[in-house]
Amino acid sequence: LAVCKRSCTKGPGPSVPITIDLTGKDKKQTVSAKQAKKIALEKRSGVIAAIPPNIDDITAILREQKPDAKEIAKLEKLADQKPPNTKSATKLSEFYHDRGIAAGDVGRSAQEPSDFKLAVKYAEASKNNKLKYFAYGRLSTAAAGAGLFNEGLKYREKTVQNSEHSSQKIRQTAILATTQAVLGDLPAAEKTMESVEALLSKGMPNKIWQRYGLDLSRSAKYAQATIFSAKGEHKKATTLYKSALSDYEKYLKVAGNEKSKAYGDEVSQILRRRLSRSLEYEGKLVEAELVVRAALLNRLKATGLYSTWAPRVILRFADHLAIQGRFDESKQLIDVAIDVMQKLGFPE
């Protein structure tokens, strides 16, 4: 995809030109080849020095983590709630939406999409686009998480259809492109990215771009990076994953919204996991380990070990260690991830 440019010409405030570079190309080198080589060697030396020779530091932190029986019981109670005695489609949709989230928090991979399907059913009955948007979005993510990728794709298309605002439509269309790329349908993914570019070119109120611009930029870059990765263009993918992560970290600093920051931890971990994989494909195993270590440590800081997201990052780290031939260390982390999932009540 070529450089995507757009200007905000609608809404209050002055027009602010926005450029999103989705080419995946490095910025032009402004130093000599000799200087560039020196900088690269110094950077690599710094990365190597930053990584411990083993995972003893990680396992020491993991050993300190203990399951919170009260918190787990609280989550299970939320997931076991009975539906309210009401005929209100709106209230029933909200109930199954919230219960579906709770089911996902305790690893109930069958109940989670089932509850979201009921949330969609009642949202459709209520004819409330906002409810339909969030219900279809959750259902799409849950279906993909359960390995039902084609269903997830279908529900993501519904999420796009029920997007009421330009920012929602851009974000959800980018997620759709990402899903298509992951499924290997590159022609569809590239066509969907053209839709993302077209949506950006239409613009939006300046105050909306000021609030959500960095997140929308992240969404577009992440989608295009995933397409590059699927095409085997890993250098371009790495460049865009890094840029997407940088945009999102900046967005969280200015979001001023605790809900956004809590959700942001999950998005950041996804970006780091993808980035680490892309670096591996480039053969940059040392830098990849630095990225996946940061992903795991940040996840533990944000939610602790006994959370649904922690095992995913641990298994990504275990996979990375196996690629390096560090099988004993990889198995240590796999055992930890299995133990966490069992304690959280994940099905076998």
Coordinates of C-alpha atoms in Angstrom, one line a residue:
L1 CA 0.0 0.0 0.0
A2 CA 1.4 3.4 -0.9
V3 CA 1.7 6.3 1.6
C4 CA -1.7 7.1 2.9
K5 CA -2.4 10.8 3.3
R6 CA -5.4 12.6 4.5
S7 CA -6.4 16.1 5.8
C8 CA -9.0 16.8 8.5
T9 CA -11.2 19.2 6.8
K10 CA -14.4 18.7 8.8
G11 CA -15.5 19.6 12.3
P12 CA -14.3 22.4 14.6
G13 CA -10.7 23.7 14.7
P14 CA -8.2 24.2 11.9
S15 CA -7.4 21.6 9.3
V16 CA -4.6 19.3 10.4
P17 CA -2.9 17.3 7.6
I18 CA -2.2 13.7 8.7
T19 CA 0.2 11.3 6.9
I20 CA 0.3 7.6 7.7
D21 CA 3.2 5.8 6.1
L22 CA 2.2 2.2 5.5
T23 CA 5.0 1.4 3.1
G24 CA 7.1 -0.4 5.8
K25 CA 10.3 1.3 4.5
D26 CA 13.0 2.5 6.8
K27 CA 13.6 6.2 6.8
K28 CA 16.4 7.3 4.4
Q29 CA 19.9 6.9 5.9
T30 CA 21.5 10.3 6.5
V31 CA 24.9 8.9 7.6
S32 CA 27.7 7.2 5.8
A33 CA 27.8 3.4 5.3
K34 CA 30.7 3.2 7.8
Q35 CA 28.9 5.3 10.4
A36 CA 25.7 3.2 9.9
K37 CA 27.7 0.0 10.5
K38 CA 29.2 1.4 13.6
I39 CA 25.8 2.5 14.9
A40 CA 24.3 -0.9 14.2
L41 CA 27.1 -2.7 16.0
E42 CA 26.8 -0.5 19.0
K43 CA 23.0 -1.0 19.1
R44 CA 23.4 -4.8 18.8
S45 CA 26.0 -4.8 21.6
G46 CA 23.6 -2.8 23.8
V47 CA 20.8 -5.2 23.1
I48 CA 22.9 -8.2 23.9
A49 CA 24.2 -6.6 27.2
A50 CA 20.5 -5.9 28.2
I51 CA 19.6 -9.6 28.1
P52 CA 20.5 -12.0 30.9
P53 CA 22.2 -15.3 29.8
N54 CA 19.3 -17.4 31.1
I55 CA 15.7 -17.0 32.3
D56 CA 16.5 -17.3 36.1
D57 CA 15.3 -13.7 36.5
I58 CA 12.0 -14.6 34.9
T59 CA 11.4 -17.8 36.8
A60 CA 12.2 -16.1 40.1
I61 CA 9.4 -13.6 39.4
L62 CA 7.1 -16.4 38.4
R63 CA 7.7 -18.3 41.6
E64 CA 6.6 -15.3 43.6
Q65 CA 3.2 -15.1 41.9
K66 CA 0.4 -16.9 43.8
P67 CA -3.2 -17.4 42.6
D68 CA -5.8 -15.2 44.3
A69 CA -8.5 -17.7 45.3
K70 CA -11.0 -14.9 46.1
E71 CA -10.5 -13.2 42.8
I72 CA -10.9 -16.4 40.9
A73 CA -14.1 -17.2 42.9
K74 CA -15.4 -13.7 42.1
L75 CA -14.8 -14.2 38.4
E76 CA -16.5 -17.6 38.4
K77 CA -19.5 -16.2 40.3
L78 CA -19.8 -13.5 37.6
A79 CA -19.6 -16.2 34.8
D80 CA -22.3 -18.3 36.6
Q81 CA -24.9 -15.5 36.9
K82 CA -28.4 -16.2 35.9
P83 CA -30.1 -14.0 33.4
P84 CA -32.4 -11.3 34.8
N85 CA -36.2 -11.9 34.7
T86 CA -37.0 -9.3 32.0
K87 CA -38.3 -9.1 28.5
S88 CA -36.1 -6.1 27.7
A89 CA -33.9 -7.0 24.7
T90 CA -31.5 -4.2 25.7
K91 CA -31.0 -5.4 29.2
L92 CA -30.6 -9.1 28.1
S93 CA -28.0 -8.1 25.5
E94 CA -26.1 -6.1 28.1
F95 CA -26.3 -9.1 30.6
Y96 CA -25.0 -11.7 28.1
H97 CA -22.3 -9.3 26.9
D98 CA -21.0 -8.8 30.5
R99 CA -21.3 -12.5 31.4
G100 CA -19.5 -13.4 28.2
I101 CA -16.6 -11.3 29.3
A102 CA -16.5 -12.9 32.7
A103 CA -16.6 -16.4 31.0
G104 CA -13.6 -15.4 29.0
D105 CA -11.8 -14.3 32.1
V106 CA -12.0 -17.8 33.6
G107 CA -11.1 -19.5 30.3
R108 CA -14.6 -20.9 29.4
S109 CA -13.9 -21.0 25.7
A110 CA -17.3 -22.6 25.0
Q111 CA -19.5 -20.3 27.2
E112 CA -17.8 -17.1 26.1
P113 CA -18.9 -17.2 22.4
S114 CA -22.2 -18.7 23.4
D115 CA -23.0 -15.8 25.6
F116 CA -21.9 -13.3 23.0
K117 CA -24.2 -15.0 20.5
L118 CA -27.0 -14.3 22.8
A119 CA -25.8 -10.8 23.3
V120 CA -26.0 -10.4 19.5
K121 CA -29.4 -12.0 19.3
Y122 CA -30.9 -9.5 21.8
A123 CA -29.0 -6.6 20.4
E124 CA -30.5 -7.3 17.0
A125 CA -33.9 -7.5 18.7
S126 CA -33.3 -4.2 20.4
K127 CA -32.3 -2.6 17.1
N128 CA -29.6 -0.7 19.0
N129 CA -26.6 -0.2 16.8
K130 CA -24.3 0.5 19.7
L131 CA -25.2 -2.8 21.4
K132 CA -24.8 -4.6 18.0
Y133 CA -21.4 -3.1 17.4
F134 CA -19.9 -4.2 20.8
A135 CA -21.7 -7.6 20.8
Y136 CA -20.5 -8.5 17.3
G137 CA -17.0 -7.2 18.1
R138 CA -16.7 -9.4 21.2
L139 CA -18.2 -12.4 19.4
S140 CA -15.7 -12.1 16.6
T141 CA -12.8 -12.0 19.0
A142 CA -14.1 -14.9 21.1
A143 CA -14.8 -17.1 18.0
A144 CA -11.3 -16.5 16.7
G145 CA -9.9 -17.2 20.1
A146 CA -11.7 -20.6 20.1
G147 CA -10.2 -21.4 16.7
L148 CA -13.4 -20.6 14.7
F149 CA -11.6 -18.2 12.4
N150 CA -14.1 -18.2 9.6
E151 CA -16.9 -17.4 12.1
G152 CA -14.7 -14.7 13.6
L153 CA -14.3 -13.2 10.1
K154 CA -18.1 -13.2 9.5
Y155 CA -18.8 -11.5 12.8
R156 CA -16.0 -8.9 12.2
E157 CA -17.8 -8.0 8.9
K158 CA -20.9 -7.5 11.0
T159 CA -19.0 -5.3 13.4
V160 CA -17.9 -3.1 10.5
Q161 CA -21.5 -2.8 9.3
N162 CA -22.7 -1.7 12.7
S163 CA -19.9 0.9 13.1
E164 CA -21.6 4.3 13.6
H165 CA -18.5 6.6 13.7
S166 CA -15.7 7.0 11.2
S167 CA -13.1 6.1 13.9
Q168 CA -15.0 2.9 14.7
K169 CA -15.2 2.0 11.0
I170 CA -11.5 2.6 10.4
R171 CA -10.5 0.5 13.4
Q172 CA -12.8 -2.4 12.7
T173 CA -12.0 -2.4 8.9
A174 CA -8.3 -2.6 9.8
I175 CA -9.0 -5.6 12.2
L176 CA -10.9 -7.2 9.3
A177 CA -7.9 -6.9 7.1
T178 CA -5.7 -8.3 9.8
T179 CA -8.0 -11.4 10.2
Q180 CA -8.0 -11.9 6.4
A181 CA -4.2 -11.8 6.3
V182 CA -3.9 -14.3 9.1
L183 CA -6.3 -16.6 7.3
G184 CA -4.1 -16.3 4.2
D185 CA -6.6 -14.5 2.0
L186 CA -4.1 -11.8 0.9
P187 CA -6.2 -10.4 -2.1
A188 CA -9.1 -9.8 0.3
A189 CA -6.8 -8.3 3.0
E190 CA -5.2 -5.9 0.5
K191 CA -8.6 -4.9 -0.9
T192 CA -9.8 -4.2 2.7
M193 CA -6.7 -2.1 3.4
E194 CA -7.7 0.0 0.3
S195 CA -11.0 0.6 2.2
V196 CA -9.0 1.7 5.2
E197 CA -7.1 4.2 3.1
A198 CA -10.3 5.5 1.5
L199 CA -11.9 6.0 4.9
L200 CA -8.9 7.9 6.1
S201 CA -8.9 10.1 3.0
K202 CA -12.5 11.2 3.8
G203 CA -11.3 12.7 7.1
M204 CA -13.1 13.3 10.3
P205 CA -13.6 16.2 12.8
N206 CA -10.3 17.5 14.0
K207 CA -11.1 16.9 17.7
I208 CA -11.8 13.3 17.0
W209 CA -8.5 12.8 15.2
Q210 CA -6.7 14.5 18.0
R211 CA -8.2 12.1 20.5
Y212 CA -8.1 8.8 18.5
G213 CA -5.5 9.5 15.7
L214 CA -2.6 7.6 17.2
D215 CA -4.8 4.6 17.9
L216 CA -6.2 4.6 14.4
S217 CA -2.7 5.0 13.0
R218 CA -1.7 1.9 15.1
S219 CA -4.6 -0.1 13.8
A220 CA -3.7 0.7 10.1
K221 CA 0.0 0.0 10.6
Y222 CA -0.7 -3.3 12.5
A223 CA -3.0 -4.5 9.7
Q224 CA -0.5 -3.6 7.0
A225 CA 2.3 -5.2 9.0
T226 CA 0.3 -8.4 9.3
I227 CA -0.2 -8.4 5.5
F228 CA 3.5 -7.9 4.9
S229 CA 4.3 -10.8 7.3
A230 CA 1.9 -13.1 5.5
K231 CA 3.7 -12.2 2.2
G232 CA 7.1 -12.9 3.7
E233 CA 8.2 -9.3 3.7
H234 CA 9.4 -9.4 7.3
K235 CA 11.6 -6.4 7.3
K236 CA 8.7 -4.2 6.3
A237 CA 6.5 -5.9 8.8
T238 CA 9.0 -5.3 11.6
T239 CA 9.2 -1.6 10.7
L240 CA 5.4 -1.2 10.9
Y241 CA 5.0 -3.3 14.0
K242 CA 7.6 -1.1 15.8
S243 CA 5.9 2.0 14.5
A244 CA 2.4 0.8 15.6
L245 CA 3.7 0.0 19.1
S246 CA 5.3 3.4 19.3
D247 CA 2.0 5.1 18.2
Y248 CA 0.0 3.1 20.7
E249 CA 2.3 3.8 23.7
K250 CA 2.0 7.6 22.8
Y251 CA -1.8 7.2 22.6
L252 CA -2.1 5.7 26.0
K253 CA -0.1 8.5 27.5
V254 CA -2.6 11.1 26.2
A255 CA -5.8 9.0 26.4
G256 CA -6.5 10.0 30.0
N257 CA -8.9 7.1 30.3
E258 CA -8.4 4.2 32.7
K259 CA -10.5 1.9 30.6
S260 CA -8.4 2.7 27.6
K261 CA -5.2 2.0 29.6
A262 CA -6.5 -1.3 30.9
Y263 CA -7.4 -2.4 27.4
G264 CA -4.2 -0.9 26.1
D265 CA -2.1 -3.4 28.1
E266 CA -3.7 -6.2 26.1
V267 CA -3.1 -4.4 22.7
S268 CA 0.5 -3.7 23.6
Q269 CA 1.1 -7.3 24.4
I270 CA -0.3 -8.4 21.1
L271 CA 1.9 -5.9 19.3
R272 CA 5.0 -7.1 21.1
R273 CA 4.2 -10.7 20.4
R274 CA 3.8 -10.0 16.8
L275 CA 6.9 -7.9 16.7
S276 CA 9.0 -10.6 18.4
R277 CA 7.8 -13.1 15.8
S278 CA 8.7 -10.8 12.9
L279 CA 12.2 -10.2 14.4
E280 CA 12.6 -14.0 14.6
Y281 CA 11.8 -14.3 10.9
E282 CA 14.5 -11.7 10.2
G283 CA 16.9 -13.8 12.2
K284 CA 17.2 -11.1 14.9
L285 CA 16.8 -13.6 17.8
V286 CA 18.5 -11.4 20.4
E287 CA 16.3 -8.4 19.7
A288 CA 13.3 -10.6 19.6
E289 CA 14.0 -11.9 23.1
L290 CA 14.3 -8.4 24.4
V291 CA 10.9 -7.6 23.0
V292 CA 9.2 -10.8 24.3
R293 CA 10.8 -10.3 27.8
A294 CA 9.3 -6.8 27.9
A295 CA 5.9 -8.2 26.9
L296 CA 5.9 -10.8 29.7
L297 CA 7.2 -8.4 32.4
N298 CA 4.7 -5.8 31.5
R299 CA 1.9 -8.4 31.5
L300 CA 2.9 -9.6 35.0
K301 CA 3.0 -6.0 36.2
A302 CA -0.4 -5.2 34.7
T303 CA -2.4 -8.3 35.8
G304 CA -0.2 -10.7 37.6
L305 CA 0.5 -14.3 36.5
Y306 CA -3.0 -15.6 37.1
S307 CA -4.8 -13.9 34.3
T308 CA -6.1 -15.1 30.9
W309 CA -3.5 -13.1 29.0
A310 CA -0.4 -14.1 30.9
P311 CA -0.2 -17.7 29.6
R312 CA -0.3 -16.4 26.0
V313 CA 2.7 -14.3 26.5
I314 CA 4.5 -17.1 28.5
L315 CA 3.9 -19.5 25.6
R316 CA 5.2 -17.0 23.1
F317 CA 8.4 -16.7 25.2
A318 CA 8.6 -20.5 25.4
D319 CA 8.2 -20.8 21.6
H320 CA 11.0 -18.2 21.2
L321 CA 13.4 -20.2 23.5
A322 CA 12.6 -23.4 21.6
I323 CA 13.6 -21.6 18.3
Q324 CA 17.0 -20.9 20.0
G325 CA 17.3 -24.6 21.0
R326 CA 16.9 -23.7 24.7
F327 CA 14.4 -26.6 25.2
D328 CA 14.8 -27.0 29.0
E329 CA 14.0 -23.4 29.6
S330 CA 11.2 -23.5 27.1
K331 CA 9.6 -26.5 29.0
Q332 CA 9.9 -24.6 32.3
L333 CA 7.7 -21.9 30.9
I334 CA 5.3 -24.2 29.2
D335 CA 4.7 -26.0 32.5
V336 CA 4.0 -22.6 34.2
A337 CA 1.5 -21.7 31.5
I338 CA -0.3 -25.0 31.9
D339 CA -0.4 -24.7 35.7
V340 CA -1.9 -21.2 35.4
M341 CA -4.6 -22.3 33.0
Q342 CA -5.5 -25.2 35.2
K343 CA -5.8 -23.0 38.3
L344 CA -7.9 -20.5 36.4
G345 CA -10.3 -23.3 35.4
F346 CA -9.5 -23.6 31.7
P347 CA -11.0 -26.7 30.0
E348 CA -8.4 -29.4 29.2

